[in-house]
Amino acid sequence: MMRIFRRPQAPLDLGDFDLLLPRQAETALPEARQALLEEALWAEAQRTAPCAPRSRARRTAWVALPAAAAVMAGAVIVAPEGSGTSGTDTRPPKAGTKLEPGTTKGLSATVDRISLAAARQPVLEPRQDQYIYVESKVTGGWVDRAGGKEKLVVNPLHSRQVWHSPDGLKSFIYEPGHKFMDKEGEDLDLDPAREVTDRGSYNSVKMLPTDPDVLLKRLYGSGRMGDAQADWTAFGEIGQLLEEQIATPQISAALFKAAAKIPGVTLVDKTVDATGRTGVAIAHTSLNSRQEWIFDRNTYEYLGQRDVLVKPYRGLDPGAVTYETVVIKRAVVNAKKELPDGTTL
């Protein structure tokens, strides 16, 4: 078997790898971290190959909260009532499932509403000695090569909990439902003397420009707007920041406005998240897969993301959901493994 990881990586061109921050000097990586990096690069190679859907690599130093729903320091935000997953069918949709088509009609107005909702969120300023905690429900895929044939297998929806320090140097991930992760959780602290640090952390995201056009140039790096791969990568980079990262309300609004300028971005009037909630989506389609950011139809609150196949791929039919995430709870806590209620994992 070969692993497929959840979060998108930047292209293998190292000049484009750091889309959000200047690249720092390369240093030697510990063996465990090197293995994770190699796996992520393999997943990226699969993503950029012809007829491959977007792979998602588990980020070790980057962990993200939805930017559209920043939380007050010390507070806990829980998903709306009725968003639980009990009884939810987590299998990929059956063959022949019809996807709602995307359109540019109404896209600008919807993004304006999403940006306004994001800009109205309270500002979160965690202390440097605190941790950002996120509990979510996720699915992800891996490649089964049993019998000499490659088949993409999608894991059932399961819980994921993360703790990350604002500087990105300290983190812990607890995801016992992940097929390949340690069932007791993985401690992923970084050594600032040996490793690239502060990439994608709360501190670095806080420094992003709030002008959508300037932000978009930063996202593209050396890529060219209108190039299919560069457009897909820029959209994916914003998607990373929506998943388990915190951004200021101003940066959140700028991210959505920047996304609307990416060629190929559309509005999907009706979609559904992993817990069955319906909403609208901002979407972008690659050769085989459509990435959707899902928002509440009435409040325009960010709900989650999903990837849906638009063409057959490795044993799955169009309409199959290969990745989903919804945030259940977010909080700022004082220590790694501490839960919002004050108990310890």
Coordinates of C-alpha atoms in Angstrom, one line a residue:
M1 CA 0.0 0.0 0.0
M2 CA 1.1 3.6 -0.6
R3 CA -0.1 6.5 1.4
I4 CA -2.2 9.4 0.1
F5 CA -2.2 12.3 2.5
R6 CA -4.8 14.9 3.1
R7 CA -3.5 18.4 2.6
P8 CA -2.2 19.9 -0.6
Q9 CA 1.4 20.6 -1.1
A10 CA 2.9 23.2 -3.3
P11 CA 4.5 22.2 -6.7
L12 CA 7.8 20.3 -6.6
D13 CA 9.5 23.4 -8.1
L14 CA 11.2 24.6 -5.0
G15 CA 11.1 28.2 -6.3
D16 CA 7.3 28.0 -5.9
F17 CA 7.1 25.9 -2.8
D18 CA 6.9 28.8 -0.3
L19 CA 4.0 30.7 -1.7
L20 CA 3.2 32.6 1.4
L21 CA 6.5 33.2 3.0
P22 CA 10.1 33.8 1.8
R23 CA 12.1 30.6 1.8
Q24 CA 14.7 30.1 4.5
A25 CA 17.9 28.2 4.3
E26 CA 17.6 24.5 4.0
T27 CA 18.8 22.4 6.9
A28 CA 19.1 18.7 7.7
L29 CA 15.8 17.1 8.9
P30 CA 15.4 14.5 11.6
E31 CA 14.7 11.0 10.3
A32 CA 11.0 11.0 11.2
R33 CA 10.5 14.4 9.6
Q34 CA 12.4 13.4 6.5
A35 CA 10.1 10.4 6.1
L36 CA 7.0 12.6 6.3
L37 CA 8.5 15.0 3.8
E38 CA 9.3 12.2 1.3
E39 CA 5.7 10.9 1.7
A40 CA 4.3 14.4 1.1
L41 CA 6.5 14.8 -2.0
W42 CA 5.2 11.5 -3.4
A43 CA 1.7 12.7 -2.8
E44 CA 2.5 15.9 -4.7
A45 CA 3.9 14.0 -7.6
Q46 CA 0.6 12.1 -7.8
R47 CA -1.3 15.3 -7.7
T48 CA 0.6 17.0 -10.5
A49 CA 0.6 13.9 -12.7
P50 CA -1.9 13.8 -15.5
C51 CA -5.4 12.4 -14.5
A52 CA -4.6 12.5 -10.8
P53 CA -6.9 14.2 -8.2
R54 CA -5.5 16.6 -5.7
S55 CA -3.6 14.8 -3.0
R56 CA -3.6 16.1 0.6
A57 CA -0.4 15.7 2.7
R58 CA -0.7 15.8 6.4
R59 CA 1.0 19.0 7.4
T60 CA 3.4 18.6 10.3
A61 CA 4.2 22.3 11.1
W62 CA 1.2 23.8 9.4
V63 CA -2.1 23.3 11.1
A64 CA -5.1 25.4 10.2
L65 CA -8.4 26.7 11.6
P66 CA -11.2 28.2 9.4
A67 CA -10.2 31.8 8.9
A68 CA -13.8 32.9 8.5
A69 CA -14.6 31.9 12.1
A70 CA -11.9 33.4 14.4
V71 CA -12.4 32.8 18.1
M72 CA -12.0 34.9 21.1
A73 CA -9.0 34.1 23.2
G74 CA -9.9 31.4 25.8
A75 CA -13.3 30.9 24.2
V76 CA -14.7 27.7 22.7
I77 CA -16.7 27.7 19.5
V78 CA -18.8 24.6 18.8
A79 CA -20.3 23.6 15.4
P80 CA -24.0 24.5 15.1
E81 CA -26.5 22.1 16.7
G82 CA -27.4 19.3 14.3
S83 CA -24.0 19.0 12.8
G84 CA -23.0 15.8 14.5
T85 CA -22.1 12.8 12.4
S86 CA -24.1 10.1 14.1
G87 CA -25.8 8.1 11.4
T88 CA -24.2 9.9 8.5
D89 CA -23.3 7.8 5.5
T90 CA -19.6 8.5 5.0
R91 CA -19.1 6.3 1.9
P92 CA -18.4 7.9 -1.4
P93 CA -21.5 8.8 -3.4
K94 CA -22.8 6.1 -5.8
A95 CA -21.9 6.1 -9.5
G96 CA -23.9 8.5 -11.5
T97 CA -24.3 11.1 -8.7
K98 CA -24.9 14.4 -10.4
L99 CA -22.8 17.3 -9.2
E100 CA -24.3 20.8 -9.1
P101 CA -22.6 22.8 -11.8
G102 CA -20.5 25.8 -10.9
T103 CA -21.1 29.2 -12.4
T104 CA -19.6 32.7 -12.2
K105 CA -23.0 34.2 -12.0
G106 CA -23.5 35.6 -8.4
L107 CA -19.9 34.7 -7.5
S108 CA -18.8 38.3 -6.8
A109 CA -21.8 39.1 -4.6
T110 CA -21.4 35.8 -2.7
V111 CA -17.7 36.4 -2.0
D112 CA -18.6 39.9 -0.9
R113 CA -21.0 38.5 1.7
I114 CA -18.5 35.8 2.8
S115 CA -15.8 38.5 3.1
L116 CA -18.1 40.8 5.1
A117 CA -19.0 37.9 7.5
A118 CA -15.3 37.2 7.9
A119 CA -14.5 40.8 8.6
R120 CA -17.1 41.0 11.3
Q121 CA -15.5 38.1 13.3
P122 CA -13.8 38.9 16.6
V123 CA -10.0 39.2 16.6
L124 CA -8.1 36.3 18.1
E125 CA -4.7 37.2 19.7
P126 CA -3.4 34.0 21.4
R127 CA -0.4 34.6 23.6
Q128 CA 2.9 33.1 22.5
D129 CA 2.8 30.6 25.3
Q130 CA -0.7 29.3 24.4
Y131 CA -1.9 26.8 21.8
I132 CA -4.6 26.8 19.1
Y133 CA -6.8 23.8 19.5
V134 CA -9.0 22.4 16.7
E135 CA -11.3 19.4 16.7
S136 CA -12.6 18.4 13.3
K137 CA -14.1 15.5 11.4
V138 CA -12.1 14.4 8.4
T139 CA -11.9 11.8 5.7
G140 CA -8.9 11.1 3.5
G141 CA -7.7 8.6 0.8
W142 CA -4.9 6.2 0.4
V143 CA -3.8 4.0 -2.5
D144 CA -4.2 0.2 -2.1
R145 CA -1.9 -1.7 -4.4
A146 CA -3.1 -5.2 -3.4
G147 CA -3.1 -7.6 -6.3
G148 CA -0.9 -5.4 -8.4
K149 CA -3.7 -2.9 -9.1
E150 CA -3.9 0.6 -7.7
K151 CA -7.2 1.6 -6.1
L152 CA -8.0 4.7 -4.2
V153 CA -9.7 3.9 -0.8
V154 CA -11.5 6.6 1.2
N155 CA -11.4 6.2 4.9
P156 CA -14.6 6.7 6.9
L157 CA -15.2 10.1 8.6
H158 CA -13.3 10.3 11.9
S159 CA -12.1 12.7 14.5
R160 CA -9.0 14.8 14.4
Q161 CA -7.6 17.0 17.1
V162 CA -4.6 19.3 16.8
W163 CA -2.6 21.6 19.1
H164 CA -0.2 24.2 17.6
S165 CA 1.7 27.0 19.1
P166 CA 1.4 30.4 17.5
D167 CA 5.0 30.3 16.2
G168 CA 4.4 26.8 14.7
L169 CA 7.3 25.3 16.6
K170 CA 5.3 23.0 18.8
S171 CA 2.4 20.8 17.8
F172 CA 0.6 17.6 18.5
I173 CA -1.9 15.7 16.3
Y174 CA -4.3 13.1 17.6
E175 CA -6.0 11.2 14.8
P176 CA -6.5 7.6 15.8
G177 CA -8.8 7.0 12.9
H178 CA -6.0 7.8 10.4
K179 CA -4.8 4.6 8.8
F180 CA -1.1 5.3 9.2
M181 CA -0.7 7.7 12.2
D182 CA 0.3 6.6 15.7
K183 CA -2.9 5.8 17.6
E184 CA -1.6 7.6 20.6
G185 CA -1.0 10.7 18.6
E186 CA 2.1 12.3 17.1
D187 CA 4.3 14.9 18.8
L188 CA 5.7 17.1 16.0
D189 CA 7.8 19.8 17.7
L190 CA 10.4 21.4 15.4
D191 CA 14.0 22.2 16.2
P192 CA 14.5 25.8 15.3
A193 CA 18.3 25.3 15.0
R194 CA 17.9 22.6 12.3
E195 CA 14.6 23.1 10.6
V196 CA 12.7 25.7 8.6
T197 CA 10.3 27.3 11.1
D198 CA 7.4 29.7 11.2
R199 CA 6.0 28.6 7.8
G200 CA 2.3 28.8 7.8
S201 CA 2.1 29.5 11.6
Y202 CA -0.4 31.9 13.1
N203 CA 2.5 34.4 13.5
S204 CA 3.3 34.3 9.8
V205 CA -0.3 34.3 8.5
K206 CA -0.8 37.4 10.7
M207 CA 1.8 39.2 8.6
L208 CA 0.1 38.5 5.2
P209 CA -1.0 41.6 3.2
T210 CA -4.7 42.6 3.4
D211 CA -4.8 44.0 -0.2
P212 CA -6.3 41.2 -2.3
D213 CA -4.2 42.0 -5.3
V214 CA -1.0 42.0 -3.4
L215 CA -2.0 38.9 -1.6
L216 CA -2.8 37.2 -4.8
K217 CA 0.7 37.9 -6.2
R218 CA 2.2 36.4 -3.1
L219 CA 0.1 33.3 -3.5
Y220 CA 1.1 32.8 -7.1
G221 CA 4.8 33.4 -6.4
S222 CA 6.6 32.8 -9.7
G223 CA 3.5 31.2 -11.2
R224 CA 1.5 32.9 -13.9
M225 CA -2.2 33.6 -13.5
G226 CA -4.1 31.8 -16.2
D227 CA -1.8 28.8 -16.0
A228 CA -4.0 25.8 -14.9
Q229 CA -1.5 24.4 -12.5
A230 CA -0.6 27.8 -11.0
D231 CA -4.3 28.7 -10.6
W232 CA -5.0 25.3 -8.9
T233 CA -2.1 25.8 -6.5
A234 CA -3.1 29.3 -5.5
F235 CA -6.6 28.2 -4.8
G236 CA -5.3 25.3 -2.8
E237 CA -3.0 27.5 -0.8
I238 CA -5.9 29.6 0.4
G239 CA -7.8 26.5 1.1
Q240 CA -5.1 25.4 3.5
L241 CA -5.4 28.6 5.5
L242 CA -9.2 28.0 5.8
E243 CA -8.9 24.5 7.2
E244 CA -7.1 24.8 10.5
Q245 CA -5.5 28.2 10.7
I246 CA -6.5 31.4 12.3
A247 CA -6.3 34.7 10.4
T248 CA -7.3 38.2 11.4
P249 CA -10.7 39.3 10.1
Q250 CA -9.0 41.6 7.6
I251 CA -6.8 38.9 6.2
S252 CA -9.7 36.4 6.1
A253 CA -11.7 38.9 3.9
A254 CA -8.7 39.5 1.7
L255 CA -8.2 35.8 1.1
F256 CA -11.7 35.3 -0.1
K257 CA -11.6 38.4 -2.4
A258 CA -8.2 37.1 -3.8
A259 CA -9.7 33.7 -4.4
A260 CA -12.6 35.2 -6.5
K261 CA -9.9 36.6 -8.9
I262 CA -8.4 33.2 -9.7
P263 CA -9.4 32.0 -13.2
G264 CA -11.7 29.1 -13.0
V265 CA -13.2 29.8 -9.6
T266 CA -17.0 29.3 -9.6
L267 CA -20.0 29.4 -7.3
V268 CA -21.8 26.2 -6.5
D269 CA -25.3 27.0 -5.4
K270 CA -26.0 23.8 -3.5
T271 CA -23.6 21.3 -1.9
V272 CA -23.3 19.4 1.3
D273 CA -20.6 19.0 3.9
A274 CA -19.5 15.8 5.7
T275 CA -22.1 16.1 8.4
G276 CA -25.0 16.6 6.0
R277 CA -25.4 20.4 6.2
T278 CA -26.3 22.0 2.9
G279 CA -24.6 25.2 1.8
V280 CA -23.1 27.2 -1.0
A281 CA -19.5 26.6 -2.2
I282 CA -16.7 28.5 -3.7
A283 CA -15.1 25.9 -6.0
H284 CA -12.2 25.2 -8.4
T285 CA -11.8 22.2 -10.7
S286 CA -8.7 20.5 -11.9
L287 CA -8.5 17.8 -14.5
N288 CA -10.2 15.2 -12.3
S289 CA -11.2 16.8 -9.0
R290 CA -13.2 19.8 -7.7
Q291 CA -12.3 21.4 -4.5
E292 CA -15.2 23.1 -2.7
W293 CA -15.1 25.5 0.2
I294 CA -18.5 25.2 1.9
F295 CA -20.4 28.1 3.6
D296 CA -23.7 28.4 5.4
R297 CA -26.3 29.6 3.0
N298 CA -27.7 32.2 5.5
T299 CA -24.8 33.3 7.7
Y300 CA -22.0 32.7 5.2
E301 CA -20.0 31.1 8.0
Y302 CA -17.3 28.7 6.8
L303 CA -18.4 25.1 7.3
G304 CA -15.7 22.9 5.8
Q305 CA -14.2 21.6 2.5
R306 CA -14.4 18.6 0.3
D307 CA -12.9 17.2 -2.9
V308 CA -15.2 15.5 -5.4
L309 CA -14.1 13.6 -8.5
V310 CA -15.4 14.9 -11.8
K311 CA -13.9 12.0 -13.7
P312 CA -13.3 8.3 -13.0
Y313 CA -10.1 7.7 -11.0
R314 CA -8.5 4.6 -9.6
G315 CA -11.7 2.6 -9.1
L316 CA -13.9 5.5 -8.0
D317 CA -16.6 7.1 -10.1
P318 CA -17.4 10.8 -10.7
G319 CA -19.2 12.2 -7.7
A320 CA -17.1 10.3 -5.2
V321 CA -15.9 12.4 -2.3
T322 CA -12.2 11.8 -1.8
Y323 CA -11.6 14.3 1.0
E324 CA -13.8 16.1 3.5
T325 CA -13.3 18.2 6.6
V326 CA -15.6 20.0 9.0
V327 CA -14.6 21.8 12.2
I328 CA -16.5 20.7 15.3
K329 CA -14.8 22.8 18.0
R330 CA -12.1 25.5 18.2
A331 CA -10.4 27.0 21.2
V332 CA -7.3 28.6 22.7
V333 CA -5.8 26.5 25.5
N334 CA -2.8 26.9 27.7
A335 CA -0.9 23.7 27.0
K336 CA -0.4 20.9 24.5
K337 CA -3.0 18.1 24.9
E338 CA -5.2 20.4 27.1
L339 CA -8.9 20.2 26.1
P340 CA -11.2 23.3 26.1
D341 CA -12.9 22.0 29.3
G342 CA -9.6 22.1 31.2
T343 CA -9.0 18.3 31.2
T344 CA -6.1 16.6 29.4
L345 CA -6.2 14.2 26.5

